[in-house]
Structure formats: structure tokens, C-alpha cells
Amino acid sequence: MDYQQIIERIYEEIKPYEQEGKQADYIPALARVNPDQFGLYLNLLSGESYQLGGYDTRFSIQSISKVFSLAIALSIKGKELWKRIGKEPSGTAFNSLVQLEYEHGIPRNPFINAGAIVLADVLLTELENPEEFFIQFVRALSGNEEIDYSSEVAQSEQSCSYLNASIAYLLKHHHNLNNRVEDVLHFYCMMCSVEMSCKDLAKAFTAFARSSEPFSHGGVELTTSRVKRINAIMQTCGFYDEAGEFSFLVGLPGKSGVGGGIVAIHPAKYSIAVWSPRLNERGNSIMGMKALELFTTMTSESIF
Ligand code: GLU
């Protein structure tokens, strides 16, 4: 299969959409990003890689960080984790408060903000130096020591994270948050602020595609069983209240972030990351989603 030719054809086909949607602007630092950018990186498990456009440009991974925090928390807590967080799709917006109130402070899944705020709380409790551990884990996963937090983006988000603060206080009210709300929010915003390129993300996610060779770092091991479960949650909950649509159109487990990044995997075949800041109304990158839909259609390599 000529993957390079395929991704170049995809780029031509998605060009008509390049002015659709707009970048996230509820986080001031993200509103300043140039929206007219696109990158793609395909990493085959057999070793070859193919790339396009701004594949090496770093951007704010935002909610994609939730996959990393879930991997660490699940490795440390095992089944215990599911007493504090569910694993069902939410069908509501990623930052919804209503469902959390109805469900007495147990977030539906780890990829909505409430769930990821609980993950941040778990890491704060369990790790000696959570910020250092988290970034070293991400660096080790992607093999790039230069990956880092953006304190500018983290501060920018924290300065106006009223909704996430409300979620955290509601969790606290329901005894599902052990640390101080300010500390949890700070760490949550730091994790979301990590900047990675499509290349970094595709490389990091090979650990979720190639579970036969479990990745391990600092005592966190991505065993076959954990990877199976994380991939299942990516499939059912990885795309906000559009996970069904993504599954329908693309047919791969993956995760998106409001920075415009999407990373997806085909177990035992490849990992692929795309990035373009303009989002649809659900928060997923418009060009990114179109590119992945075309990719699995043209290659016939979705999981279904
Ligand atoms: N830091 C963002 C927030 O909490 C993450 C949102 C996302 O990428 O889904 O709103």
C-alpha cells in the first residue's frame, strides 16, 4: 500500500474544509493559536512512518493527556479505580455538571473532565512528585525528552476554569476528591497543557497499539489487559459526545483534545495522529476527523 500517496490524496480532499469551524477560545491561550494549520503522522508498527504538513509542530494536547493519566492511575490502583469513576459513554458535554450531580459525584468515565479530575486526584495522592512523574512518563512513551508542560497555557486555563472548579467542588462534596481543589485543578491544567507534535503522539500511542510488548516506566506497566481496557474506553468515550459518530465514520479507538489533536490506533497495525485547530461544535477537529475517516476508508484498515 502506498501510504504516502494516500495521505497526500487525503490532504487534497479535505482542503475544501480548511476554513470551517474555529479553534477553542474558552482558554485564552488557545484562542491565540493560528487556526490554519494541519499535520499528520502515521506510524506503522512494522517500522515505517509517513508524514504530512506540520507533523512536527507542537500543540496543546489538552484532553489527550487523559489517556496518559488513566494509564498511570489504572496501573497503580487496578480495579479499585472503578469505584471512583465509571466506564460508560456520557452522551453529555465533556464539562457537564448536570450528570455528575444526578450520579452522586461518580463521573461517567475517565475522559470527561470530572473523570480526569478524579484521575488527577489519584495521581496527586499516589505519586511522590506527580508533575515530574507525569512528564517523564510521557517523554518515555514518545521517546522525546524535549516534551514539556506549557505553564503559560496551564495558567491561562486555570485563570478562568470556573466550570472545572465547580466540578471539582461537586466531587469534593461527594467525597470523591481527597486533595485540595486548588491543587487538583492546578495539576489537571498542567497535564492538559503538555505540548506534543503529531509525531510525538503517534509514537507515544504505539504502546496502545502494540500491547504484545508491554511498555513500562517507573513501575507503571501497560500490560495487555490494561491496554485492552484503555482502548475500549477510547473507543466508547474518546470523542466527547461524538464518540458514536467517530466510531461510525472512522472505526478506531482514539482520543481528541480541544487543541485540535486527534490520535487513534489500529491494534497490532499502526498509530496515527492528526492536528488542525479548527473544531466542530462538539470539540473535535474538523479536518482531523475528515482525514481519519478518509484514511480508514481508503486503506480499509479500520478495526471493523
Ligand atoms: N483542559 C480542557 C478543559 O478542561 C480540556 C478539554 C478537552 O480537550 O477536552 O476544558
CSV table of C-alpha atoms and ligand atoms in Angstrom, one decimal:
chain,number,residue,atom,x,y,z
A,1,MET,CA,0.0,0.0,0.0
A,2,ASP,CA,1.4,3.5,-0.9
A,3,TYR,CA,0.6,5.3,2.4
A,4,GLN,CA,2.4,8.5,1.4
A,5,GLN,CA,0.3,8.8,-1.7
A,6,ILE,CA,-2.9,8.1,0.3
A,7,ILE,CA,-2.2,10.7,2.9
A,8,GLU,CA,-1.3,13.3,0.2
A,9,ARG,CA,-4.6,12.5,-1.6
A,10,ILE,CA,-6.4,12.9,1.7
A,11,TYR,CA,-4.9,16.3,2.2
A,12,GLU,CA,-6.2,17.4,-1.2
A,13,GLU,CA,-9.7,16.0,-0.4
A,14,ILE,CA,-10.0,17.8,2.9
A,15,LYS,CA,-8.8,21.2,1.7
A,16,PRO,CA,-12.3,22.5,1.0
A,17,TYR,CA,-13.0,22.2,4.8
A,18,GLU,CA,-9.9,24.3,5.9
A,19,GLN,CA,-11.9,27.4,6.8
A,20,GLU,CA,-14.7,25.5,8.6
A,21,GLY,CA,-15.1,25.8,12.4
A,22,LYS,CA,-12.8,27.7,14.7
A,23,GLN,CA,-10.2,27.0,17.4
A,24,ALA,CA,-11.2,26.7,21.0
A,25,ASP,CA,-11.3,30.1,22.6
A,26,TYR,CA,-12.6,29.5,26.1
A,27,ILE,CA,-9.0,29.1,27.1
A,28,PRO,CA,-7.4,32.4,26.2
A,29,ALA,CA,-4.0,30.9,25.3
A,30,LEU,CA,-5.7,28.6,22.8
A,31,ALA,CA,-7.6,31.4,21.2
A,32,ARG,CA,-4.3,32.9,20.1
A,33,VAL,CA,-3.2,29.8,18.1
A,34,ASN,CA,-3.1,30.2,14.3
A,35,PRO,CA,-6.1,28.1,13.3
A,36,ASP,CA,-4.9,27.4,9.8
A,37,GLN,CA,-2.5,24.5,10.4
A,38,PHE,CA,-2.6,20.8,9.7
A,39,GLY,CA,-0.3,18.0,10.4
A,40,LEU,CA,-0.5,14.2,10.2
A,41,TYR,CA,1.9,11.4,11.3
A,42,LEU,CA,1.3,7.7,10.6
A,43,ASN,CA,3.5,5.2,12.4
A,44,LEU,CA,3.3,1.6,11.2
A,45,LEU,CA,4.2,-1.0,13.8
A,46,SER,CA,6.3,-2.6,11.2
A,47,GLY,CA,8.6,0.4,11.5
A,48,GLU,CA,7.9,2.8,8.6
A,49,SER,CA,6.4,6.2,9.1
A,50,TYR,CA,4.7,8.7,6.8
A,51,GLN,CA,4.1,12.4,7.5
A,52,LEU,CA,2.5,15.5,6.1
A,53,GLY,CA,2.4,19.2,6.8
A,54,GLY,CA,3.0,20.4,10.4
A,55,TYR,CA,3.6,16.9,11.8
A,56,ASP,CA,6.5,18.2,13.9
A,57,THR,CA,4.8,21.3,15.3
A,58,ARG,CA,4.0,21.0,19.0
A,59,PHE,CA,0.5,21.9,20.1
A,60,SER,CA,-1.6,21.7,23.3
A,61,ILE,CA,-2.7,18.1,23.8
A,62,GLN,CA,-5.4,19.1,26.2
A,63,SER,CA,-7.7,16.1,26.8
A,64,ILE,CA,-5.4,13.6,25.1
A,65,SER,CA,-3.5,13.8,28.4
A,66,LYS,CA,-6.4,11.9,30.0
A,67,VAL,CA,-5.2,8.7,28.3
A,68,PHE,CA,-1.8,9.1,30.0
A,69,SER,CA,-3.2,9.9,33.4
A,70,LEU,CA,-5.6,6.9,33.1
A,71,ALA,CA,-2.8,4.6,32.1
A,72,ILE,CA,-0.8,5.6,35.3
A,73,ALA,CA,-3.8,5.6,37.6
A,74,LEU,CA,-5.1,2.2,36.4
A,75,SER,CA,-1.6,0.7,36.7
A,76,ILE,CA,-1.4,1.9,40.3
A,77,LYS,CA,-4.9,1.3,41.5
A,78,GLY,CA,-6.2,-1.6,39.4
A,79,LYS,CA,-9.9,-2.4,39.7
A,80,GLU,CA,-10.2,-0.1,42.7
A,81,LEU,CA,-10.2,2.8,40.3
A,82,TRP,CA,-13.6,1.9,39.0
A,83,LYS,CA,-15.2,2.5,42.4
A,84,ARG,CA,-14.5,6.2,41.9
A,85,ILE,CA,-15.0,6.5,38.1
A,86,GLY,CA,-17.4,4.8,35.7
A,87,LYS,CA,-16.7,3.4,32.2
A,88,GLU,CA,-19.8,4.2,30.2
A,89,PRO,CA,-20.1,6.9,27.5
A,90,SER,CA,-21.6,10.0,28.9
A,91,GLY,CA,-23.6,11.4,26.0
A,92,THR,CA,-23.2,14.8,27.6
A,93,ALA,CA,-20.6,17.5,27.0
A,94,PHE,CA,-17.1,16.9,28.4
A,95,ASN,CA,-17.5,19.6,31.0
A,96,SER,CA,-21.1,18.9,32.0
A,97,LEU,CA,-22.1,19.3,35.7
A,98,VAL,CA,-25.6,18.0,35.5
A,99,GLN,CA,-24.8,14.3,35.1
A,100,LEU,CA,-22.3,14.4,37.9
A,101,GLU,CA,-25.0,15.8,40.2
A,102,TYR,CA,-27.5,13.1,39.2
A,103,GLU,CA,-24.9,10.4,39.6
A,104,HIS,CA,-23.8,11.5,43.1
A,105,GLY,CA,-20.3,12.5,42.2
A,106,ILE,CA,-19.2,9.4,40.3
A,107,PRO,CA,-18.0,10.6,36.9
A,108,ARG,CA,-19.4,8.5,34.0
A,109,ASN,CA,-15.9,7.8,32.5
A,110,PRO,CA,-12.3,8.9,32.9
A,111,PHE,CA,-12.3,11.0,29.7
A,112,ILE,CA,-14.9,13.6,30.7
A,113,ASN,CA,-13.4,16.4,32.8
A,114,ALA,CA,-15.0,15.1,36.0
A,115,GLY,CA,-13.3,11.7,35.5
A,116,ALA,CA,-10.0,13.2,34.6
A,117,ILE,CA,-10.1,15.5,37.7
A,118,VAL,CA,-10.5,12.4,39.8
A,119,LEU,CA,-7.6,10.8,37.9
A,120,ALA,CA,-5.5,13.9,38.8
A,121,ASP,CA,-6.5,13.5,42.4
A,122,VAL,CA,-5.4,9.8,42.4
A,123,LEU,CA,-2.0,10.7,40.9
A,124,LEU,CA,-1.6,13.5,43.5
A,125,THR,CA,-2.2,11.0,46.3
A,126,GLU,CA,-0.2,8.1,44.9
A,127,LEU,CA,2.9,9.7,43.4
A,128,GLU,CA,5.7,11.4,45.3
A,129,ASN,CA,6.3,14.0,42.6
A,130,PRO,CA,3.3,13.8,40.3
A,131,GLU,CA,4.3,16.6,37.9
A,132,GLU,CA,7.7,15.2,37.4
A,133,PHE,CA,6.5,11.6,37.1
A,134,PHE,CA,3.8,12.5,34.6
A,135,ILE,CA,6.1,14.4,32.2
A,136,GLN,CA,8.8,11.7,32.4
A,137,PHE,CA,6.2,9.1,31.6
A,138,VAL,CA,5.0,11.0,28.5
A,139,ARG,CA,8.6,11.6,27.4
A,140,ALA,CA,9.4,7.9,27.8
A,141,LEU,CA,6.3,6.8,25.9
A,142,SER,CA,7.1,9.0,22.9
A,143,GLY,CA,10.9,8.8,23.1
A,144,ASN,CA,11.3,12.6,23.2
A,145,GLU,CA,13.0,14.2,26.1
A,146,GLU,CA,12.0,17.7,25.0
A,147,ILE,CA,8.3,17.3,25.6
A,148,ASP,CA,7.2,19.7,28.3
A,149,TYR,CA,4.3,21.4,30.1
A,150,SER,CA,3.3,24.9,28.9
A,151,SER,CA,2.9,26.9,32.1
A,152,GLU,CA,1.5,29.7,30.0
A,153,VAL,CA,-1.4,27.6,28.8
A,154,ALA,CA,-1.9,26.0,32.2
A,155,GLN,CA,-2.1,29.4,33.9
A,156,SER,CA,-4.3,30.7,31.2
A,157,GLU,CA,-6.7,27.8,31.7
A,158,GLN,CA,-6.6,28.0,35.4
A,159,SER,CA,-7.3,31.7,35.4
A,160,CYS,CA,-10.8,31.0,34.1
A,161,SER,CA,-11.6,27.4,34.9
A,162,TYR,CA,-14.8,28.2,36.7
A,163,LEU,CA,-16.6,25.2,35.3
A,164,ASN,CA,-13.8,22.7,36.2
A,165,ALA,CA,-13.7,24.3,39.7
A,166,SER,CA,-17.4,23.7,40.1
A,167,ILE,CA,-16.9,20.1,39.0
A,168,ALA,CA,-14.1,19.7,41.5
A,169,TYR,CA,-16.1,21.1,44.3
A,170,LEU,CA,-19.1,18.9,43.5
A,171,LEU,CA,-16.7,15.9,43.6
A,172,LYS,CA,-15.4,17.1,46.9
A,173,HIS,CA,-18.9,17.4,48.2
A,174,HIS,CA,-19.5,13.7,47.3
A,175,HIS,CA,-16.2,12.7,48.9
A,176,ASN,CA,-14.7,11.8,45.6
A,177,LEU,CA,-11.7,14.2,45.9
A,178,ASN,CA,-9.1,13.7,48.5
A,179,ASN,CA,-6.7,16.6,47.8
A,180,ARG,CA,-7.3,20.3,47.9
A,181,VAL,CA,-9.4,21.6,45.0
A,182,GLU,CA,-6.8,24.2,44.0
A,183,ASP,CA,-4.0,21.6,43.9
A,184,VAL,CA,-6.1,19.1,41.9
A,185,LEU,CA,-7.1,21.8,39.4
A,186,HIS,CA,-3.5,23.1,39.1
A,187,PHE,CA,-2.2,19.6,38.3
A,188,TYR,CA,-5.2,18.8,35.9
A,189,CYS,CA,-4.4,22.1,34.0
A,190,MET,CA,-0.7,21.3,33.9
A,191,MET,CA,-1.4,17.8,32.3
A,192,CYS,CA,-3.7,19.4,29.7
A,193,SER,CA,-1.1,22.0,28.9
A,194,VAL,CA,1.5,19.4,27.7
A,195,GLU,CA,2.7,20.2,24.2
A,196,MET,CA,3.4,17.5,21.7
A,197,SER,CA,3.5,17.1,17.9
A,198,CYS,CA,1.7,14.6,15.8
A,199,LYS,CA,4.9,12.6,15.6
A,200,ASP,CA,5.3,12.6,19.4
A,201,LEU,CA,1.7,11.5,19.8
A,202,ALA,CA,1.8,8.7,17.2
A,203,LYS,CA,4.9,7.4,18.8
A,204,ALA,CA,3.5,7.5,22.3
A,205,PHE,CA,0.4,5.7,21.2
A,206,THR,CA,2.3,2.7,19.8
A,207,ALA,CA,2.2,1.4,23.3
A,208,PHE,CA,-1.6,1.1,23.0
A,209,ALA,CA,-1.3,-0.4,19.5
A,210,ARG,CA,1.4,-2.9,20.3
A,211,SER,CA,0.3,-4.5,23.6
A,212,SER,CA,2.2,-7.7,22.9
A,213,GLU,CA,5.3,-5.8,24.1
A,214,PRO,CA,4.1,-4.1,27.2
A,215,PHE,CA,5.6,-0.6,27.8
A,216,SER,CA,6.8,0.0,31.3
A,217,HIS,CA,8.2,3.1,33.0
A,218,GLY,CA,8.8,3.8,36.7
A,219,GLY,CA,6.7,0.9,37.8
A,220,VAL,CA,3.8,1.7,35.5
A,221,GLU,CA,3.2,-1.2,33.2
A,222,LEU,CA,0.9,-1.1,30.2
A,223,THR,CA,0.0,-4.8,30.3
A,224,THR,CA,-2.1,-6.4,27.5
A,225,SER,CA,-5.1,-6.4,29.8
A,226,ARG,CA,-4.8,-2.7,30.8
A,227,VAL,CA,-4.2,-1.7,27.1
A,228,LYS,CA,-7.3,-3.7,26.1
A,229,ARG,CA,-9.4,-1.7,28.7
A,230,ILE,CA,-7.9,1.7,27.9
A,231,ASN,CA,-8.5,1.1,24.2
A,232,ALA,CA,-12.1,0.1,24.9
A,233,ILE,CA,-12.7,3.3,26.8
A,234,MET,CA,-11.1,5.3,24.0
A,235,GLN,CA,-13.4,3.6,21.5
A,236,THR,CA,-16.6,4.4,23.5
A,237,CYS,CA,-15.7,7.6,25.2
A,238,GLY,CA,-12.7,9.2,23.4
A,239,PHE,CA,-14.6,11.8,21.4
A,240,TYR,CA,-16.8,13.8,23.7
A,241,ASP,CA,-20.5,13.3,22.9
A,242,GLU,CA,-19.5,12.3,19.4
A,243,ALA,CA,-17.8,9.0,20.2
A,244,GLY,CA,-20.5,7.1,18.4
A,245,GLU,CA,-20.1,9.3,15.3
A,246,PHE,CA,-16.3,8.9,15.3
A,247,SER,CA,-16.7,5.1,15.7
A,248,PHE,CA,-19.2,5.1,12.8
A,249,LEU,CA,-17.1,7.3,10.5
A,250,VAL,CA,-13.6,6.2,11.4
A,251,GLY,CA,-13.8,2.9,13.3
A,252,LEU,CA,-10.7,3.2,15.5
A,253,PRO,CA,-10.1,3.7,19.2
A,254,GLY,CA,-8.7,7.2,19.9
A,255,LYS,CA,-8.8,10.4,21.8
A,256,SER,CA,-9.1,14.0,20.8
A,257,GLY,CA,-8.4,17.3,22.6
A,258,VAL,CA,-9.7,20.9,22.2
A,259,GLY,CA,-6.2,21.9,21.0
A,260,GLY,CA,-7.3,20.2,17.7
A,261,GLY,CA,-5.3,17.0,18.1
A,262,ILE,CA,-6.6,13.5,17.5
A,263,VAL,CA,-4.7,10.3,18.0
A,264,ALA,CA,-6.0,6.9,17.0
A,265,ILE,CA,-4.7,3.4,16.9
A,266,HIS,CA,-5.3,0.2,15.0
A,267,PRO,CA,-4.3,-2.6,17.4
A,268,ALA,CA,-1.3,-4.5,16.0
A,269,LYS,CA,-1.1,-2.3,12.9
A,270,TYR,CA,-0.5,1.4,13.4
A,271,SER,CA,-0.9,4.6,15.3
A,272,ILE,CA,-1.9,7.8,13.6
A,273,ALA,CA,-2.1,11.4,14.9
A,274,VAL,CA,-3.6,14.4,13.1
A,275,TRP,CA,-3.9,18.0,14.2
A,276,SER,CA,-5.8,21.0,13.0
A,277,PRO,CA,-7.1,23.6,15.5
A,278,ARG,CA,-10.5,24.4,13.9
A,279,LEU,CA,-13.1,22.4,15.8
A,280,ASN,CA,-16.7,21.4,15.2
A,281,GLU,CA,-19.4,22.3,17.8
A,282,ARG,CA,-18.7,19.1,19.8
A,283,GLY,CA,-15.0,20.0,20.2
A,284,ASN,CA,-13.4,17.6,17.6
A,285,SER,CA,-11.0,18.8,14.9
A,286,ILE,CA,-13.0,19.1,11.6
A,287,MET,CA,-10.1,18.4,9.3
A,288,GLY,CA,-8.7,15.8,11.7
A,289,MET,CA,-11.8,13.8,11.7
A,290,LYS,CA,-12.3,14.0,8.0
A,291,ALA,CA,-8.7,12.9,7.4
A,292,LEU,CA,-9.1,9.8,9.6
A,293,GLU,CA,-12.4,8.9,8.0
A,294,LEU,CA,-10.8,9.0,4.6
A,295,PHE,CA,-7.7,7.2,5.8
A,296,THR,CA,-9.6,4.1,7.1
A,297,THR,CA,-11.9,4.2,4.1
A,298,MET,CA,-9.0,4.3,1.5
A,299,THR,CA,-6.9,1.7,3.3
A,300,SER,CA,-9.8,-0.5,4.5
A,301,GLU,CA,-7.8,-0.6,7.8
A,302,SER,CA,-10.3,0.2,10.5
A,303,ILE,CA,-11.0,-2.3,13.3
A,304,PHE,CA,-14.4,-3.1,11.9
B,1,GLU,N1,-8.3,21.5,29.6
B,1,GLU,C1,-9.5,21.4,28.9
B,1,GLU,C2,-10.7,21.6,29.8
B,1,GLU,O1,-10.8,21.1,30.9
B,1,GLU,C3,-9.5,20.0,28.2
B,1,GLU,C4,-10.7,19.9,27.3
B,1,GLU,C5,-10.5,18.9,26.2
B,1,GLU,O2,-9.5,18.9,25.5
B,1,GLU,O3,-11.5,18.2,26.0
B,1,GLU,O4,-11.7,22.2,29.4
